[in-house]
């Protein structure tokens, strides 16, 4: 009778070990399902602006540059805060409106001036997985200046805006400074 009981307990032990292994595999797969491999948790959808002079050569803005936008409720949201000595920068893109309005404020100790840039775009939801939050990709369809106080010109180089930040979307030419 002891042998039969031992066989019974050995069988239950094997079943218990198999259940524990199955639980561990299932549990660990839940944590892996939304990793940086499946979900782009570290990726950003943004536009890249490269500074150029009017002759097409690279430019550096030594003055302080702040870029902000206005929300529907009238409050400002700062997208770029007081950067200096820059040759390029990145700005995230809004995904609710077909046009973004960006205010570029350039200042130093002796002056301050502002320009408005309007960027028309098509917003497209980008789905990765049910485990991941939705992202929005964009297609830039137009850009225009509201004034020419600080910015001389801005041109579209690449229209598709997605996770790729390796190439420029805009070339921006600031007016000649001191």
PDB file of C-alpha atoms in Angstrom:
ATOM      1  CA  UNK A   1       0.000   0.000   0.000  1.00  0.00           C
ATOM      2  CA  UNK A   2       2.894   2.315   0.632  1.00  0.00           C
ATOM      3  CA  UNK A   3       4.151   1.940  -2.937  1.00  0.00           C
ATOM      4  CA  UNK A   4       0.755   2.905  -4.332  1.00  0.00           C
ATOM      5  CA  UNK A   5       0.612   5.990  -2.111  1.00  0.00           C
ATOM      6  CA  UNK A   6       4.156   6.967  -3.153  1.00  0.00           C
ATOM      7  CA  UNK A   7       3.224   6.626  -6.826  1.00  0.00           C
ATOM      8  CA  UNK A   8       0.116   8.756  -6.224  1.00  0.00           C
ATOM      9  CA  UNK A   9       2.127  11.519  -4.489  1.00  0.00           C
ATOM     10  CA  UNK A  10       4.861  11.358  -7.150  1.00  0.00           C
ATOM     11  CA  UNK A  11       2.244  11.855  -9.851  1.00  0.00           C
ATOM     12  CA  UNK A  12       0.727  14.793  -7.976  1.00  0.00           C
ATOM     13  CA  UNK A  13       4.191  16.311  -7.528  1.00  0.00           C
ATOM     14  CA  UNK A  14       4.834  16.100 -11.279  1.00  0.00           C
ATOM     15  CA  UNK A  15       1.463  17.706 -12.033  1.00  0.00           C
ATOM     16  CA  UNK A  16       2.248  20.447  -9.471  1.00  0.00           C
ATOM     17  CA  UNK A  17       5.661  21.134 -11.045  1.00  0.00           C
ATOM     18  CA  UNK A  18       4.118  21.291 -14.515  1.00  0.00           C
ATOM     19  CA  UNK A  19       1.421  23.727 -13.332  1.00  0.00           C
ATOM     20  CA  UNK A  20       4.043  25.949 -11.695  1.00  0.00           C
ATOM     21  CA  UNK A  21       6.145  25.939 -14.886  1.00  0.00           C
ATOM     22  CA  UNK A  22       3.109  26.802 -17.019  1.00  0.00           C
ATOM     23  CA  UNK A  23       2.170  29.638 -14.646  1.00  0.00           C
ATOM     24  CA  UNK A  24       5.726  31.009 -14.747  1.00  0.00           C
ATOM     25  CA  UNK A  25       5.820  30.956 -18.556  1.00  0.00           C
ATOM     26  CA  UNK A  26       2.416  32.611 -18.851  1.00  0.00           C
ATOM     27  CA  UNK A  27       3.236  35.209 -16.197  1.00  0.00           C
ATOM     28  CA  UNK A  28       6.591  36.148 -17.747  1.00  0.00           C
ATOM     29  CA  UNK A  29       5.046  36.468 -21.218  1.00  0.00           C
ATOM     30  CA  UNK A  30       2.657  39.097 -19.869  1.00  0.00           C
ATOM     31  CA  UNK A  31       5.591  41.294 -18.861  1.00  0.00           C
ATOM     32  CA  UNK A  32       7.380  40.750 -22.147  1.00  0.00           C
ATOM     33  CA  UNK A  33       4.313  41.570 -24.264  1.00  0.00           C
ATOM     34  CA  UNK A  34       4.751  45.355 -23.971  1.00  0.00           C
ATOM     35  CA  UNK A  35       8.515  45.607 -24.014  1.00  0.00           C
ATOM     36  CA  UNK A  36      10.531  47.963 -26.155  1.00  0.00           C
ATOM     37  CA  UNK A  37      10.641  45.218 -28.801  1.00  0.00           C
ATOM     38  CA  UNK A  38       6.845  45.032 -29.265  1.00  0.00           C
ATOM     39  CA  UNK A  39       5.859  48.548 -28.221  1.00  0.00           C
ATOM     40  CA  UNK A  40       7.892  51.586 -29.218  1.00  0.00           C
ATOM     41  CA  UNK A  41       8.087  52.910 -25.645  1.00  0.00           C
ATOM     42  CA  UNK A  42      11.268  54.865 -26.332  1.00  0.00           C
ATOM     43  CA  UNK A  43      10.326  56.208 -29.766  1.00  0.00           C
ATOM     44  CA  UNK A  44       9.137  59.755 -30.321  1.00  0.00           C
ATOM     45  CA  UNK A  45       7.169  61.166 -33.238  1.00  0.00           C
ATOM     46  CA  UNK A  46       8.752  64.560 -33.917  1.00  0.00           C
ATOM     47  CA  UNK A  47       9.944  66.863 -36.669  1.00  0.00           C
ATOM     48  CA  UNK A  48      13.593  67.810 -37.124  1.00  0.00           C
ATOM     49  CA  UNK A  49      14.465  71.410 -37.982  1.00  0.00           C
ATOM     50  CA  UNK A  50      17.911  72.160 -39.427  1.00  0.00           C
ATOM     51  CA  UNK A  51      19.171  75.744 -39.423  1.00  0.00           C
ATOM     52  CA  UNK A  52      20.583  77.110 -42.666  1.00  0.00           C
ATOM     53  CA  UNK A  53      21.728  80.472 -43.960  1.00  0.00           C
ATOM     54  CA  UNK A  54      20.058  81.946 -47.042  1.00  0.00           C
ATOM     55  CA  UNK A  55      22.852  80.551 -49.240  1.00  0.00           C
ATOM     56  CA  UNK A  56      22.158  76.993 -47.985  1.00  0.00           C
ATOM     57  CA  UNK A  57      25.187  76.655 -45.699  1.00  0.00           C
ATOM     58  CA  UNK A  58      24.689  75.440 -42.108  1.00  0.00           C
ATOM     59  CA  UNK A  59      23.828  78.065 -39.518  1.00  0.00           C
ATOM     60  CA  UNK A  60      24.097  78.271 -35.732  1.00  0.00           C
ATOM     61  CA  UNK A  61      21.653  80.248 -33.626  1.00  0.00           C
ATOM     62  CA  UNK A  62      23.565  81.646 -30.654  1.00  0.00           C
ATOM     63  CA  UNK A  63      20.602  83.619 -29.296  1.00  0.00           C
ATOM     64  CA  UNK A  64      18.031  81.999 -27.029  1.00  0.00           C
ATOM     65  CA  UNK A  65      15.229  80.170 -28.874  1.00  0.00           C
ATOM     66  CA  UNK A  66      11.911  79.263 -27.274  1.00  0.00           C
ATOM     67  CA  UNK A  67       9.128  77.579 -29.229  1.00  0.00           C
ATOM     68  CA  UNK A  68       5.617  77.326 -27.848  1.00  0.00           C
ATOM     69  CA  UNK A  69       2.085  76.605 -28.955  1.00  0.00           C
ATOM     70  CA  UNK A  70      -1.286  77.668 -27.606  1.00  0.00           C
ATOM     71  CA  UNK A  71      -3.829  75.171 -26.393  1.00  0.00           C
ATOM     72  CA  UNK A  72      -7.539  75.511 -27.129  1.00  0.00           C
ATOM     73  CA  UNK A  73      -8.111  76.888 -23.618  1.00  0.00           C
ATOM     74  CA  UNK A  74      -5.649  79.732 -24.343  1.00  0.00           C
ATOM     75  CA  UNK A  75      -2.737  78.554 -22.199  1.00  0.00           C
ATOM     76  CA  UNK A  76       0.763  78.178 -23.650  1.00  0.00           C
ATOM     77  CA  UNK A  77       2.639  74.924 -23.891  1.00  0.00           C
ATOM     78  CA  UNK A  78       6.414  75.210 -24.224  1.00  0.00           C
ATOM     79  CA  UNK A  79       7.872  72.789 -26.768  1.00  0.00           C
ATOM     80  CA  UNK A  80      11.456  74.065 -26.677  1.00  0.00           C
ATOM     81  CA  UNK A  81      12.785  76.179 -23.830  1.00  0.00           C
ATOM     82  CA  UNK A  82      15.657  78.669 -24.183  1.00  0.00           C
ATOM     83  CA  UNK A  83      18.086  76.615 -26.264  1.00  0.00           C
ATOM     84  CA  UNK A  84      21.249  78.359 -27.441  1.00  0.00           C
ATOM     85  CA  UNK A  85      24.133  77.577 -29.794  1.00  0.00           C
ATOM     86  CA  UNK A  86      22.011  75.202 -31.810  1.00  0.00           C
ATOM     87  CA  UNK A  87      22.222  74.011 -35.404  1.00  0.00           C
ATOM     88  CA  UNK A  88      19.115  71.821 -35.289  1.00  0.00           C
ATOM     89  CA  UNK A  89      16.280  70.892 -32.960  1.00  0.00           C
ATOM     90  CA  UNK A  90      13.278  68.575 -32.702  1.00  0.00           C
ATOM     91  CA  UNK A  91       9.652  69.476 -32.044  1.00  0.00           C
ATOM     92  CA  UNK A  92       6.850  67.058 -31.319  1.00  0.00           C
ATOM     93  CA  UNK A  93       3.758  67.315 -33.495  1.00  0.00           C
ATOM     94  CA  UNK A  94       0.200  67.788 -32.280  1.00  0.00           C
ATOM     95  CA  UNK A  95      -2.227  65.034 -33.261  1.00  0.00           C
ATOM     96  CA  UNK A  96      -5.638  66.641 -32.774  1.00  0.00           C
ATOM     97  CA  UNK A  97      -5.679  69.534 -35.251  1.00  0.00           C
ATOM     98  CA  UNK A  98      -4.971  69.582 -38.997  1.00  0.00           C
ATOM     99  CA  UNK A  99      -2.701  72.606 -38.487  1.00  0.00           C
ATOM    100  CA  UNK A 100      -0.146  73.368 -35.772  1.00  0.00           C
ATOM    101  CA  UNK A 101       0.577  76.979 -34.856  1.00  0.00           C
ATOM    102  CA  UNK A 102       4.080  77.453 -33.463  1.00  0.00           C
ATOM    103  CA  UNK A 103       5.468  80.643 -31.937  1.00  0.00           C
ATOM    104  CA  UNK A 104       9.232  81.103 -32.294  1.00  0.00           C
ATOM    105  CA  UNK A 105      10.684  83.560 -29.783  1.00  0.00           C
ATOM    106  CA  UNK A 106      14.316  84.606 -30.297  1.00  0.00           C
ATOM    107  CA  UNK A 107      15.950  86.779 -27.660  1.00  0.00           C
ATOM    108  CA  UNK A 108      19.221  87.907 -26.191  1.00  0.00           C
ATOM    109  CA  UNK A 109      20.079  90.609 -23.676  1.00  0.00           C
ATOM    110  CA  UNK A 110      19.244  93.499 -26.026  1.00  0.00           C
ATOM    111  CA  UNK A 111      16.250  92.367 -28.076  1.00  0.00           C
ATOM    112  CA  UNK A 112      13.392  89.924 -28.350  1.00  0.00           C
ATOM    113  CA  UNK A 113      11.340  89.091 -31.450  1.00  0.00           C
ATOM    114  CA  UNK A 114       8.687  86.542 -32.328  1.00  0.00           C
ATOM    115  CA  UNK A 115       7.453  84.773 -35.465  1.00  0.00           C
ATOM    116  CA  UNK A 116       4.497  82.496 -36.076  1.00  0.00           C
ATOM    117  CA  UNK A 117       4.768  79.343 -38.192  1.00  0.00           C
ATOM    118  CA  UNK A 118       1.726  77.400 -39.414  1.00  0.00           C
ATOM    119  CA  UNK A 119       2.224  73.736 -40.300  1.00  0.00           C
ATOM    120  CA  UNK A 120      -0.567  71.916 -42.160  1.00  0.00           C
ATOM    121  CA  UNK A 121      -0.585  68.163 -41.797  1.00  0.00           C
ATOM    122  CA  UNK A 122      -2.610  64.995 -42.016  1.00  0.00           C
ATOM    123  CA  UNK A 123      -2.733  62.960 -38.788  1.00  0.00           C
ATOM    124  CA  UNK A 124      -2.847  59.172 -39.089  1.00  0.00           C
ATOM    125  CA  UNK A 125      -3.263  56.836 -36.096  1.00  0.00           C
ATOM    126  CA  UNK A 126      -0.496  54.217 -36.005  1.00  0.00           C
ATOM    127  CA  UNK A 127      -1.382  50.901 -34.378  1.00  0.00           C
ATOM    128  CA  UNK A 128       1.373  48.581 -33.107  1.00  0.00           C
ATOM    129  CA  UNK A 129      -0.394  46.115 -30.824  1.00  0.00           C
ATOM    130  CA  UNK A 130      -3.385  45.862 -28.502  1.00  0.00           C
ATOM    131  CA  UNK A 131      -0.880  46.017 -25.631  1.00  0.00           C
ATOM    132  CA  UNK A 132       0.537  49.364 -26.794  1.00  0.00           C
ATOM    133  CA  UNK A 133      -0.850  52.881 -26.745  1.00  0.00           C
ATOM    134  CA  UNK A 134      -1.662  54.406 -30.117  1.00  0.00           C
ATOM    135  CA  UNK A 135       0.809  56.739 -31.824  1.00  0.00           C
ATOM    136  CA  UNK A 136       0.096  59.294 -34.536  1.00  0.00           C
ATOM    137  CA  UNK A 137       2.157  59.623 -37.698  1.00  0.00           C
ATOM    138  CA  UNK A 138       1.832  62.721 -39.870  1.00  0.00           C
ATOM    139  CA  UNK A 139       2.161  63.881 -43.452  1.00  0.00           C
ATOM    140  CA  UNK A 140       3.168  67.527 -43.766  1.00  0.00           C
ATOM    141  CA  UNK A 141       1.135  69.189 -46.501  1.00  0.00           C
ATOM    142  CA  UNK A 142       2.180  72.810 -46.099  1.00  0.00           C
ATOM    143  CA  UNK A 143       4.087  75.399 -44.090  1.00  0.00           C
ATOM    144  CA  UNK A 144       3.790  79.173 -44.006  1.00  0.00           C
ATOM    145  CA  UNK A 145       5.065  82.108 -41.983  1.00  0.00           C
ATOM    146  CA  UNK A 146       2.652  84.484 -40.307  1.00  0.00           C
ATOM    147  CA  UNK A 147       5.307  87.185 -40.103  1.00  0.00           C
ATOM    148  CA  UNK A 148       8.965  87.626 -40.994  1.00  0.00           C
ATOM    149  CA  UNK A 149      10.334  89.209 -37.814  1.00  0.00           C
ATOM    150  CA  UNK A 150      12.972  86.580 -37.047  1.00  0.00           C
ATOM    151  CA  UNK A 151      12.572  83.805 -39.620  1.00  0.00           C
ATOM    152  CA  UNK A 152      13.447  84.605 -43.220  1.00  0.00           C
ATOM    153  CA  UNK A 153      12.142  81.332 -44.687  1.00  0.00           C
ATOM    154  CA  UNK A 154      11.162  77.775 -43.858  1.00  0.00           C
ATOM    155  CA  UNK A 155      10.913  74.901 -46.329  1.00  0.00           C
ATOM    156  CA  UNK A 156       9.697  71.318 -46.191  1.00  0.00           C
ATOM    157  CA  UNK A 157      12.374  68.705 -46.870  1.00  0.00           C
ATOM    158  CA  UNK A 158      10.638  65.499 -45.764  1.00  0.00           C
ATOM    159  CA  UNK A 159       6.849  65.198 -45.532  1.00  0.00           C
ATOM    160  CA  UNK A 160       6.499  61.908 -43.633  1.00  0.00           C
ATOM    161  CA  UNK A 161       6.757  62.249 -39.835  1.00  0.00           C
ATOM    162  CA  UNK A 162       7.155  59.006 -37.880  1.00  0.00           C
ATOM    163  CA  UNK A 163       9.713  57.481 -35.489  1.00  0.00           C
ATOM    164  CA  UNK A 164      12.631  58.308 -37.829  1.00  0.00           C
ATOM    165  CA  UNK A 165      14.562  61.282 -36.435  1.00  0.00           C
ATOM    166  CA  UNK A 166      17.653  60.733 -38.589  1.00  0.00           C
ATOM    167  CA  UNK A 167      16.720  63.182 -41.357  1.00  0.00           C
ATOM    168  CA  UNK A 168      15.454  66.761 -41.427  1.00  0.00           C
ATOM    169  CA  UNK A 169      11.822  67.629 -42.043  1.00  0.00           C
ATOM    170  CA  UNK A 170      12.373  71.390 -42.313  1.00  0.00           C
ATOM    171  CA  UNK A 171      15.163  73.764 -43.235  1.00  0.00           C
ATOM    172  CA  UNK A 172      14.702  77.009 -41.390  1.00  0.00           C
ATOM    173  CA  UNK A 173      16.551  80.210 -42.231  1.00  0.00           C
ATOM    174  CA  UNK A 174      16.678  82.846 -39.504  1.00  0.00           C
ATOM    175  CA  UNK A 175      17.280  86.455 -40.517  1.00  0.00           C
ATOM    176  CA  UNK A 176      20.835  87.751 -40.347  1.00  0.00           C
ATOM    177  CA  UNK A 177      21.802  88.597 -36.807  1.00  0.00           C
ATOM    178  CA  UNK A 178      24.597  90.708 -35.357  1.00  0.00           C
TER     179      UNK A 178
END
